[in-house]
PDB file of C-alpha atoms in Angstrom:
ATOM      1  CA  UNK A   1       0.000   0.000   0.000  1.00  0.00           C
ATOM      2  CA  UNK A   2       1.515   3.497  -1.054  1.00  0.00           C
ATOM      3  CA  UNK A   3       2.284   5.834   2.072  1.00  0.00           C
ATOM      4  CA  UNK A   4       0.444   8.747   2.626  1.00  0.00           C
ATOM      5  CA  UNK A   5       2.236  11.605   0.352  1.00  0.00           C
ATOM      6  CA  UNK A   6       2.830  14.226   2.887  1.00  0.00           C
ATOM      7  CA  UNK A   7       4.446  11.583   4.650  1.00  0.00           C
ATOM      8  CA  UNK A   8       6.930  10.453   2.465  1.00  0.00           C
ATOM      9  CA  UNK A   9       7.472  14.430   1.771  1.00  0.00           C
ATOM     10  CA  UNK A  10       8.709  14.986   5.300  1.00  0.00           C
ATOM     11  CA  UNK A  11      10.271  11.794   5.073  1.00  0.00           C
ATOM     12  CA  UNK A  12      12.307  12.556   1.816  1.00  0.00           C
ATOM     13  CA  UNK A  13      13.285  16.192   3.621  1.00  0.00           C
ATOM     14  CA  UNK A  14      14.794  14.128   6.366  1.00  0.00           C
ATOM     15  CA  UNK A  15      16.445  11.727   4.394  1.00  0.00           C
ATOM     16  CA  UNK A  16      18.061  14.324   2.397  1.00  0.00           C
ATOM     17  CA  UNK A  17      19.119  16.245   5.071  1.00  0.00           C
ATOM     18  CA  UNK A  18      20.592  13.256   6.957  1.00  0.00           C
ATOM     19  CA  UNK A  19      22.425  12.570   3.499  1.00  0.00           C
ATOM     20  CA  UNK A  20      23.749  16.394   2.962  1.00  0.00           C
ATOM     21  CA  UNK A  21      25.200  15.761   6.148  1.00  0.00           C
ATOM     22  CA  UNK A  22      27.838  13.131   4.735  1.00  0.00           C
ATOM     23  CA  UNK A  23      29.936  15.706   3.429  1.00  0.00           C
ATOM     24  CA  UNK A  24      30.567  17.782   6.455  1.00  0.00           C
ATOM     25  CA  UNK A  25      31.085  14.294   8.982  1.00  0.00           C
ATOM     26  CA  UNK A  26      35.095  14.384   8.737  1.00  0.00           C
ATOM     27  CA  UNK A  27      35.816  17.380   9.750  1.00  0.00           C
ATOM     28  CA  UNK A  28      33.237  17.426  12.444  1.00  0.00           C
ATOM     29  CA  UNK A  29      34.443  13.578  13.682  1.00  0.00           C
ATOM     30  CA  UNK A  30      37.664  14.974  13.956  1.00  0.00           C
ATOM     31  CA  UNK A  31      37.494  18.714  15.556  1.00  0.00           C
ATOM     32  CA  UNK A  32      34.153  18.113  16.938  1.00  0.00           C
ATOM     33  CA  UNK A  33      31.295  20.662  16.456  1.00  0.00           C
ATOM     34  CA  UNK A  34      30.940  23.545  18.965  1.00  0.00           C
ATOM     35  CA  UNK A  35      27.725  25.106  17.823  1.00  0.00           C
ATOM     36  CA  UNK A  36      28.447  28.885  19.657  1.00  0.00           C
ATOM     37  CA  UNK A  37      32.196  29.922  20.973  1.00  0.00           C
ATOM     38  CA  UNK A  38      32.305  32.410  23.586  1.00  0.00           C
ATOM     39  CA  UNK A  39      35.379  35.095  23.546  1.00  0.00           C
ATOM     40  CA  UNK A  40      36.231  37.183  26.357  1.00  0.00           C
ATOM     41  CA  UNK A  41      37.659  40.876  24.965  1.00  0.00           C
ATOM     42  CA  UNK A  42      37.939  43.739  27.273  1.00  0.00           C
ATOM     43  CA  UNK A  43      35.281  42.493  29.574  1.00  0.00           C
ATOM     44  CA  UNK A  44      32.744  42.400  27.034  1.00  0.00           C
ATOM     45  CA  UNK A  45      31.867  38.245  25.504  1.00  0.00           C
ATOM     46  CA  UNK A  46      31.283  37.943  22.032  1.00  0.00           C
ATOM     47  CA  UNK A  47      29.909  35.087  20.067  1.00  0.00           C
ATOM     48  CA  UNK A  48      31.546  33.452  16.731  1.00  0.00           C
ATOM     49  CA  UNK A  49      30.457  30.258  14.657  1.00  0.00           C
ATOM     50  CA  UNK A  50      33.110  27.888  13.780  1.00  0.00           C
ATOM     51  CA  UNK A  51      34.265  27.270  10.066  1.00  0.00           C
ATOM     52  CA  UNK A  52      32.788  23.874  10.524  1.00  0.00           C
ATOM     53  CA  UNK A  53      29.079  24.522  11.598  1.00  0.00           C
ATOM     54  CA  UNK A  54      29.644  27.229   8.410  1.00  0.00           C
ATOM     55  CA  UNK A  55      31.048  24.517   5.820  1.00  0.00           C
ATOM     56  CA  UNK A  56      28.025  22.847   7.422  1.00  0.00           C
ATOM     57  CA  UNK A  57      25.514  25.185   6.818  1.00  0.00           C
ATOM     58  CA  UNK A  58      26.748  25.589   3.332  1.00  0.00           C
ATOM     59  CA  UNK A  59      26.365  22.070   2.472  1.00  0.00           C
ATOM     60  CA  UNK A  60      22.615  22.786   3.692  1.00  0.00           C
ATOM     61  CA  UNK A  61      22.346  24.867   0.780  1.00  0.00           C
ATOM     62  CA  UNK A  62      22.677  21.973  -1.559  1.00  0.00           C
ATOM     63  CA  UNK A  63      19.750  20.295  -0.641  1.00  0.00           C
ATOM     64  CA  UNK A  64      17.629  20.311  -3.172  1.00  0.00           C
ATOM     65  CA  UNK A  65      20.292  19.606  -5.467  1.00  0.00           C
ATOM     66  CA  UNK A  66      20.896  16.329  -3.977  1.00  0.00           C
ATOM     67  CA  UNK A  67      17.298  16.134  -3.948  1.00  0.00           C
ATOM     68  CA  UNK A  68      17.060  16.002  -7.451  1.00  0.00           C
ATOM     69  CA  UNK A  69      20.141  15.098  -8.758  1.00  0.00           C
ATOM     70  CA  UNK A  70      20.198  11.839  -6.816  1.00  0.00           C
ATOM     71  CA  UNK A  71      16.801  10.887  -7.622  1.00  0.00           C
ATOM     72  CA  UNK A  72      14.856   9.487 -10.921  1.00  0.00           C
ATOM     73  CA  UNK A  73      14.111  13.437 -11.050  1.00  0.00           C
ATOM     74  CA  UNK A  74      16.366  14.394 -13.834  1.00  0.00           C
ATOM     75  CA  UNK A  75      15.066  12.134 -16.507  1.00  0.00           C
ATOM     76  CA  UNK A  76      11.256  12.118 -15.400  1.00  0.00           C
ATOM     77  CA  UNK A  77      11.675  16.473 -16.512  1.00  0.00           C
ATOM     78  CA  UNK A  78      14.125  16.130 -19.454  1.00  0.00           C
ATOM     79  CA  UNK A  79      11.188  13.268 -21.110  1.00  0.00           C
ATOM     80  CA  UNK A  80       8.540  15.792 -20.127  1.00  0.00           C
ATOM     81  CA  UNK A  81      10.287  18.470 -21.564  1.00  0.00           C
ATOM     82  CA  UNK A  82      11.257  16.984 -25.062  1.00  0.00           C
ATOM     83  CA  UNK A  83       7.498  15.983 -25.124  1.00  0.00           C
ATOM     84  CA  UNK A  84       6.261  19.487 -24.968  1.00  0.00           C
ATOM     85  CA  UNK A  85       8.998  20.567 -27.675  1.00  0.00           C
ATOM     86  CA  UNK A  86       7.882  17.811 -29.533  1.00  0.00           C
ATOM     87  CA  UNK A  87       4.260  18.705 -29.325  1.00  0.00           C
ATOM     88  CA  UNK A  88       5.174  21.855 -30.553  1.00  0.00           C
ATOM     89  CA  UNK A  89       2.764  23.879 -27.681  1.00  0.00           C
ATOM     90  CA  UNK A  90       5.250  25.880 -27.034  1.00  0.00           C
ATOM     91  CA  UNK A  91       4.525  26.839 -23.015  1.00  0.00           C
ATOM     92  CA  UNK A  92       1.649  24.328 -22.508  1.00  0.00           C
ATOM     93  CA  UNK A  93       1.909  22.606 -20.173  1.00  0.00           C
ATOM     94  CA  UNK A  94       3.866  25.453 -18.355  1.00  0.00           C
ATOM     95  CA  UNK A  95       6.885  24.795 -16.051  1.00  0.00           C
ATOM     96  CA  UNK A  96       5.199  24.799 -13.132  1.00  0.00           C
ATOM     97  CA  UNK A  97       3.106  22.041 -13.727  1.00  0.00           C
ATOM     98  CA  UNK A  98       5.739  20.641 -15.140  1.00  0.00           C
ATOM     99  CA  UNK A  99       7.696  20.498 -12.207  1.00  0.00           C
ATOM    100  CA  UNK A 100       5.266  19.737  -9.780  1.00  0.00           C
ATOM    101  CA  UNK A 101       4.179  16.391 -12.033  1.00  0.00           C
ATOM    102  CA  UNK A 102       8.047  15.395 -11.868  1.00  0.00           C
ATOM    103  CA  UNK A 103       8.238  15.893  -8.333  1.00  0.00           C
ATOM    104  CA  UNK A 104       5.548  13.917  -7.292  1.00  0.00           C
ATOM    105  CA  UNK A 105       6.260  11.314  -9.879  1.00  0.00           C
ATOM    106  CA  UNK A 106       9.900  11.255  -8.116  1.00  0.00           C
ATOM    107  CA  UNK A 107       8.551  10.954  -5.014  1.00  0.00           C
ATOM    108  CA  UNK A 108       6.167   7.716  -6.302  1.00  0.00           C
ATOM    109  CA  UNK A 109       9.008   6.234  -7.636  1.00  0.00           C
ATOM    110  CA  UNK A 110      11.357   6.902  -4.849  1.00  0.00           C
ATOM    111  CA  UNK A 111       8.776   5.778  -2.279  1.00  0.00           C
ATOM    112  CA  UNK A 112      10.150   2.231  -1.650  1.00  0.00           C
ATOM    113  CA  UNK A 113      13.938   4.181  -1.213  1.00  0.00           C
ATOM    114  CA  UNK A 114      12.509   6.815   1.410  1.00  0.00           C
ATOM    115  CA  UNK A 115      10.442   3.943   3.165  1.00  0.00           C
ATOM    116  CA  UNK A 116      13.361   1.906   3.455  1.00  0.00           C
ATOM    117  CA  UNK A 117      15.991   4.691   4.703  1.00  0.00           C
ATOM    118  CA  UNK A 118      13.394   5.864   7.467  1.00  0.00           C
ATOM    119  CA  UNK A 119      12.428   3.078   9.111  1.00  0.00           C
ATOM    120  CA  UNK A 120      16.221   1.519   9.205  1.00  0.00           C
ATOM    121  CA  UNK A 121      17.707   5.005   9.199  1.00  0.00           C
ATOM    122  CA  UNK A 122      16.024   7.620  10.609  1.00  0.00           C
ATOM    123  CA  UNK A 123      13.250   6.389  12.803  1.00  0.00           C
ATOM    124  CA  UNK A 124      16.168   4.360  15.078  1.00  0.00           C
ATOM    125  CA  UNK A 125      18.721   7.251  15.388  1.00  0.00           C
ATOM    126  CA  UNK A 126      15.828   9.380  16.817  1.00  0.00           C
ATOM    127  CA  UNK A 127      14.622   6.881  18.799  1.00  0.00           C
ATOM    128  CA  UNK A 128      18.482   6.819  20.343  1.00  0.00           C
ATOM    129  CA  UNK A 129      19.053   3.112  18.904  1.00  0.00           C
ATOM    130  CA  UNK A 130      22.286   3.322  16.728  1.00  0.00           C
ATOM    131  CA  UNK A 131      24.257   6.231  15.981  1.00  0.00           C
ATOM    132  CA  UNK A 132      24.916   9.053  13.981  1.00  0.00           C
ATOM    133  CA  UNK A 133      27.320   7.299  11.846  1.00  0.00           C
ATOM    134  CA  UNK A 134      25.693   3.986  11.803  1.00  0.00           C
ATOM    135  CA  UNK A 135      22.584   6.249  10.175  1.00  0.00           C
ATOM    136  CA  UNK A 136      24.566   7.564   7.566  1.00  0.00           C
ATOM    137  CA  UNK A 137      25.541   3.991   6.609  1.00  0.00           C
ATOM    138  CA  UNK A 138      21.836   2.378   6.354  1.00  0.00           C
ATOM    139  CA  UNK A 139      20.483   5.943   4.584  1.00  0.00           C
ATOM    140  CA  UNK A 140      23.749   5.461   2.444  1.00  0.00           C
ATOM    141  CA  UNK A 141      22.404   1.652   1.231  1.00  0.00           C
ATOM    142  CA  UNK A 142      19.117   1.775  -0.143  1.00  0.00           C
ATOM    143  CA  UNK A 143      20.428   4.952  -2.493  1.00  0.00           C
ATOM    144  CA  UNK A 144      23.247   3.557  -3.468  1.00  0.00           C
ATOM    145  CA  UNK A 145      21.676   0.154  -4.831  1.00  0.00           C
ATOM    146  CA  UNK A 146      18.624   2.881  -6.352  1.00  0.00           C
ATOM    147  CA  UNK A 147      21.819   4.424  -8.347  1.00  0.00           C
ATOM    148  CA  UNK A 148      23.630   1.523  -9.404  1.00  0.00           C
ATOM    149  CA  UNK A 149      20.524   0.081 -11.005  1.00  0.00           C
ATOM    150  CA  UNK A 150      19.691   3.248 -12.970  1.00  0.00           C
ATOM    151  CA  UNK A 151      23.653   3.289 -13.814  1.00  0.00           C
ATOM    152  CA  UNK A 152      25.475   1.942 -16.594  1.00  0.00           C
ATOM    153  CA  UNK A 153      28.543   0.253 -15.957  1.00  0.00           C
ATOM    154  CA  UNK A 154      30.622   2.263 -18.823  1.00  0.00           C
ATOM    155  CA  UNK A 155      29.899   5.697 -16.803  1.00  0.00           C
ATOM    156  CA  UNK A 156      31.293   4.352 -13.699  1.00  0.00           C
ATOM    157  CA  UNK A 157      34.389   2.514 -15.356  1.00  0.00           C
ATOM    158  CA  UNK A 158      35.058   6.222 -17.110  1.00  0.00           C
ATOM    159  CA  UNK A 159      34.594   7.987 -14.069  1.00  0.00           C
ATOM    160  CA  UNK A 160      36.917   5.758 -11.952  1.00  0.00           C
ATOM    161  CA  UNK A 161      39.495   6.207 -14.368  1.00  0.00           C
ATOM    162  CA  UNK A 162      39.089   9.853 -14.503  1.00  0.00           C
ATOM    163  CA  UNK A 163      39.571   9.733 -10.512  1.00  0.00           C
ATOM    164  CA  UNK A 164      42.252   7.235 -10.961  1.00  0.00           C
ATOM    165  CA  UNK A 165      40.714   4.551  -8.202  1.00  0.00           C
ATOM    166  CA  UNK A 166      41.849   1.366  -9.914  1.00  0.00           C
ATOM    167  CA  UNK A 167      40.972  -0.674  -6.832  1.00  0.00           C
ATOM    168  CA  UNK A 168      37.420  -0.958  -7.330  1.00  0.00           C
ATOM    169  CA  UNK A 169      36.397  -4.780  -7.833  1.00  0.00           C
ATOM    170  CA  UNK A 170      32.491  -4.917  -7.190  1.00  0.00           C
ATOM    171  CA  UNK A 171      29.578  -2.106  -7.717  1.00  0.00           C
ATOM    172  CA  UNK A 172      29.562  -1.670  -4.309  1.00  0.00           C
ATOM    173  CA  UNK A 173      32.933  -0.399  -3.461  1.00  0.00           C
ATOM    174  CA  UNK A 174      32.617   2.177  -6.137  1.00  0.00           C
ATOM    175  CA  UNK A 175      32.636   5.682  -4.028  1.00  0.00           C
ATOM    176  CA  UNK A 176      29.904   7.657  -3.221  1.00  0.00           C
ATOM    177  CA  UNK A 177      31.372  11.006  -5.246  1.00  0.00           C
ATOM    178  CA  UNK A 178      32.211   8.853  -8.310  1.00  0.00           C
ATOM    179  CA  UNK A 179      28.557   7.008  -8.054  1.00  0.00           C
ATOM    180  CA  UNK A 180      26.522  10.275  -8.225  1.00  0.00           C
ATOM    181  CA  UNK A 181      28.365  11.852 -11.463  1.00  0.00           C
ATOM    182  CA  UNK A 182      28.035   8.665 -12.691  1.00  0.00           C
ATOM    183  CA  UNK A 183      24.475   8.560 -12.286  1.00  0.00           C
ATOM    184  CA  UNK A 184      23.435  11.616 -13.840  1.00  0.00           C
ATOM    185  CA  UNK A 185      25.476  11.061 -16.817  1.00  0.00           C
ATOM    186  CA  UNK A 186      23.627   7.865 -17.198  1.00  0.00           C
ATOM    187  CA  UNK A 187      20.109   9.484 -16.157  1.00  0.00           C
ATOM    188  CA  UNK A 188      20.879  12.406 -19.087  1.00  0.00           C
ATOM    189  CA  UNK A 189      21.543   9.306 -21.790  1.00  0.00           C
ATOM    190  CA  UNK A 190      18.136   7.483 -20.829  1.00  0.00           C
ATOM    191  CA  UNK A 191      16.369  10.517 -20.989  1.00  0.00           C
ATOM    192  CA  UNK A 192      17.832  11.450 -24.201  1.00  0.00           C
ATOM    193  CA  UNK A 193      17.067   8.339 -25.845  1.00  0.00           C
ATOM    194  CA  UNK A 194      13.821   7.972 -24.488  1.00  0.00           C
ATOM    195  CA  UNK A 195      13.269  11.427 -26.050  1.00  0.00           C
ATOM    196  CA  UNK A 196      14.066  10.340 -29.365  1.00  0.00           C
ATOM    197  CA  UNK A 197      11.582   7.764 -29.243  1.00  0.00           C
ATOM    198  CA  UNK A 198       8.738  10.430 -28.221  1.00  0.00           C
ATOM    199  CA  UNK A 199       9.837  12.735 -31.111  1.00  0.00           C
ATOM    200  CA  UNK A 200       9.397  10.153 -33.799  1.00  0.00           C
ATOM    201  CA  UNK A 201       5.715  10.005 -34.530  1.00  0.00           C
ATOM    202  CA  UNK A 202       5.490  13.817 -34.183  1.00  0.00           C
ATOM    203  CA  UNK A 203       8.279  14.453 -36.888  1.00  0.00           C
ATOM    204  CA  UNK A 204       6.311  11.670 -39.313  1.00  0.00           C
ATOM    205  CA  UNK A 205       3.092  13.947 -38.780  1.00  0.00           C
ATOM    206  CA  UNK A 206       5.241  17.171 -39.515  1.00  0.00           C
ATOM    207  CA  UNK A 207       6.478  15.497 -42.543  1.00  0.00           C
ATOM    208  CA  UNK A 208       3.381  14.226 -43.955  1.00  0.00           C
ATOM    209  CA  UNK A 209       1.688  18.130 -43.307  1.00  0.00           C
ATOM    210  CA  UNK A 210       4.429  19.357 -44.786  1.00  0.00           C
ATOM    211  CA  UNK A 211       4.462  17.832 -48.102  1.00  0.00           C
ATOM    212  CA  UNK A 212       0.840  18.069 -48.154  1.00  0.00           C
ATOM    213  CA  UNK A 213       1.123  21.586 -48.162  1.00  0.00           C
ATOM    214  CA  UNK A 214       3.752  21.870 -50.790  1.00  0.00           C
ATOM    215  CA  UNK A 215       1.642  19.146 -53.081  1.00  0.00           C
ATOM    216  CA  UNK A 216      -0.919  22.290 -52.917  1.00  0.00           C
ATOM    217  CA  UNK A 217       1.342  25.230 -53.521  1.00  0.00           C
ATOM    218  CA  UNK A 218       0.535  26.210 -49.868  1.00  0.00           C
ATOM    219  CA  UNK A 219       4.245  27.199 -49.467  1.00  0.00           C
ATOM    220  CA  UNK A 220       3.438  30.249 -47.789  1.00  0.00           C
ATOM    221  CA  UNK A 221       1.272  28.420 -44.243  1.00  0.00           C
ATOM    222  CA  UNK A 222       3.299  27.591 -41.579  1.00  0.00           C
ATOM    223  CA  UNK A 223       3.091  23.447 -41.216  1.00  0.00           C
ATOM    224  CA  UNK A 224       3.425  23.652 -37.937  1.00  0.00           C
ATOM    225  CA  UNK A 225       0.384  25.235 -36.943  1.00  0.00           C
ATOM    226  CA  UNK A 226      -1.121  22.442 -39.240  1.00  0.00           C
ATOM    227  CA  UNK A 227       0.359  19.514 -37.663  1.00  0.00           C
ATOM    228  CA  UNK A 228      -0.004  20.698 -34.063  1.00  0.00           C
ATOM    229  CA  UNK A 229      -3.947  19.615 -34.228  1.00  0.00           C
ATOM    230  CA  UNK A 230      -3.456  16.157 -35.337  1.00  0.00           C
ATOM    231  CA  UNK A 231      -0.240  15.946 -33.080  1.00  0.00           C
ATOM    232  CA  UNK A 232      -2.603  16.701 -29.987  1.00  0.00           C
ATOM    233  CA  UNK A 233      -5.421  14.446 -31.167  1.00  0.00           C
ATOM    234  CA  UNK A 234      -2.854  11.180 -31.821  1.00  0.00           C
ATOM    235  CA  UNK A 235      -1.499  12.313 -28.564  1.00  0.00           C
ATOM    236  CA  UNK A 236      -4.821  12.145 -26.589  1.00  0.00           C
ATOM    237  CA  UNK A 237      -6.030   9.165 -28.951  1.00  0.00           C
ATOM    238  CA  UNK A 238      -3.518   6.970 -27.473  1.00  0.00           C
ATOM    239  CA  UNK A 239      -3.963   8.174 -24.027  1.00  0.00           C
ATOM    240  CA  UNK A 240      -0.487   9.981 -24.429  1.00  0.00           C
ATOM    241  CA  UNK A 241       0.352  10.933 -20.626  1.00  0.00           C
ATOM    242  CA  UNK A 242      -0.776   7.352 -19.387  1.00  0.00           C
ATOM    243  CA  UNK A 243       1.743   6.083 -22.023  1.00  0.00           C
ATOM    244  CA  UNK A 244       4.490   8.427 -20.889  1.00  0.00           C
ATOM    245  CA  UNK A 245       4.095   8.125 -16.833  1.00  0.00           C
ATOM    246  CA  UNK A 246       3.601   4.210 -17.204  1.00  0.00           C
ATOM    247  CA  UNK A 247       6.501   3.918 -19.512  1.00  0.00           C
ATOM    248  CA  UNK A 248       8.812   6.360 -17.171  1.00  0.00           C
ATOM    249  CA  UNK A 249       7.790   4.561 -13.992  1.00  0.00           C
ATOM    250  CA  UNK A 250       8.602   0.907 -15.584  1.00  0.00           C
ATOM    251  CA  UNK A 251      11.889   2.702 -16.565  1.00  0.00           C
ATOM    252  CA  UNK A 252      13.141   2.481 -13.590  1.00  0.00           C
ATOM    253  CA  UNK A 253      14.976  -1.005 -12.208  1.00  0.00           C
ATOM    254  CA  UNK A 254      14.062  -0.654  -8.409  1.00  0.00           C
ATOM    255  CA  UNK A 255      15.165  -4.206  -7.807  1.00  0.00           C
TER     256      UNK A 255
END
């Protein structure tokens, strides 16, 4: 049964966070973390916030970019947006909506991922059961195996040669810096070809209009705003954004 969907929202905010937090944990496990440092000068205290808790707060920022570079977000808005192009409707559907379907298509795909990393992640280190560390190890596991399904093993093999980390013998030694490039360069590929497939019945309609046209010395009339009609009736004939959101979703190799 799917989770309710403000749920996994907070859930996926937590996650993330917990994740973004990765990044700052050497230098933290090392000097500690002193949230506040009090200085005494000329009788009067002052406050100052370390260069960690700032490096940390900077990492903060990048958030949503883990958010959605880390996720099946990246292809789910390049397909969406190669459809509309293809369609020809210029700014329908707009951005926003857009967006929002990607996002919430992300999060239905991702559900099983956020599910997992909360209860094994984030439910026990709030509940005071394992510690921060061994959190950031199970929220590190169920997005790591999400990645290296979506992630072909040519994009890893060129990024660990680019890095020079020669030492990698299984998929799940491969680091977590060299994974996430990885990744995306395999998520824009996917997307891209999946594109191609989308723009294929829409350029054989532009075609066909076209040479219509010029069989009836209609040079002059633009065949795209003949073509756009019959592109958005074969497009709702065959129940086009079923097609596309059942296709994307099956896209993805959650095993």
């Amino acid at each position: 049964m799917m989770a309710n969907p403000s749920r996994l929202v907070k859930r996926g905010i937590s996650i993330f966070a917990l994740l973004a937090l990765t990044i700052a944990m050497p230098a933290a496990a090392q000097v500690g973390l002193p949230i506040v440092n009090m200085v005494e000068e000329g009788g009067a205290t002052k406050y100052s916030l370390t260069l960690q808790l700032l490096a940390l707060m900077s990492v903060l920022t990048l958030l949503p970019s883990l958010l959605l570079m880390m996720t099946s977000f990246v292809r789910i808005i390049i397909v969406f947006s190669l459809l509309r192009q293809a369609l020809g409707t210029a700014q329908t559907p707009p951005n926003q909506v857009l967006v929002g379907l990607a996002l919430f298509l992300t999060l239905f795909i991702m559900s099983p991922v956020l599910t997992s990393i909360y209860d094994d992640a984030i439910t026990p280190y709030f509940e005071e059961q394992i510690s921060f560390e061994a959190a950031l190890v199970a929220a590190e596991a169920p997005v790591r195996t999400f990645m290296l399904n979506q992630t072909r093993e040519s994009d890893i093999s060129m990024f660990l040669e680019i890095a020079g980390n020669t030492d990698v013998a299984e998929p799940a030694d491969v680091p977590f810096l060299t994974l996430v490039p990885a990744f995306i360069t395999s998520e824009l590929k996917s997307a891209f070809s999946i594109g191609f497939l989308i723009y294929i019945p829409f350029v054989v309609i532009d075609l066909v209009v076209a040479s219509v046209l010029m069989s009836m010395g209609m040079m002059m009339l633009s065949p795209m705003m003949i073509s756009m009609p019959f592109k958005l009736m074969l497009f709702v004939l065959v129940d086009g954004w079923t097609l596309i959101m059942g296709s994307l979703t099956a896209s993805f190799a959650l095993g």
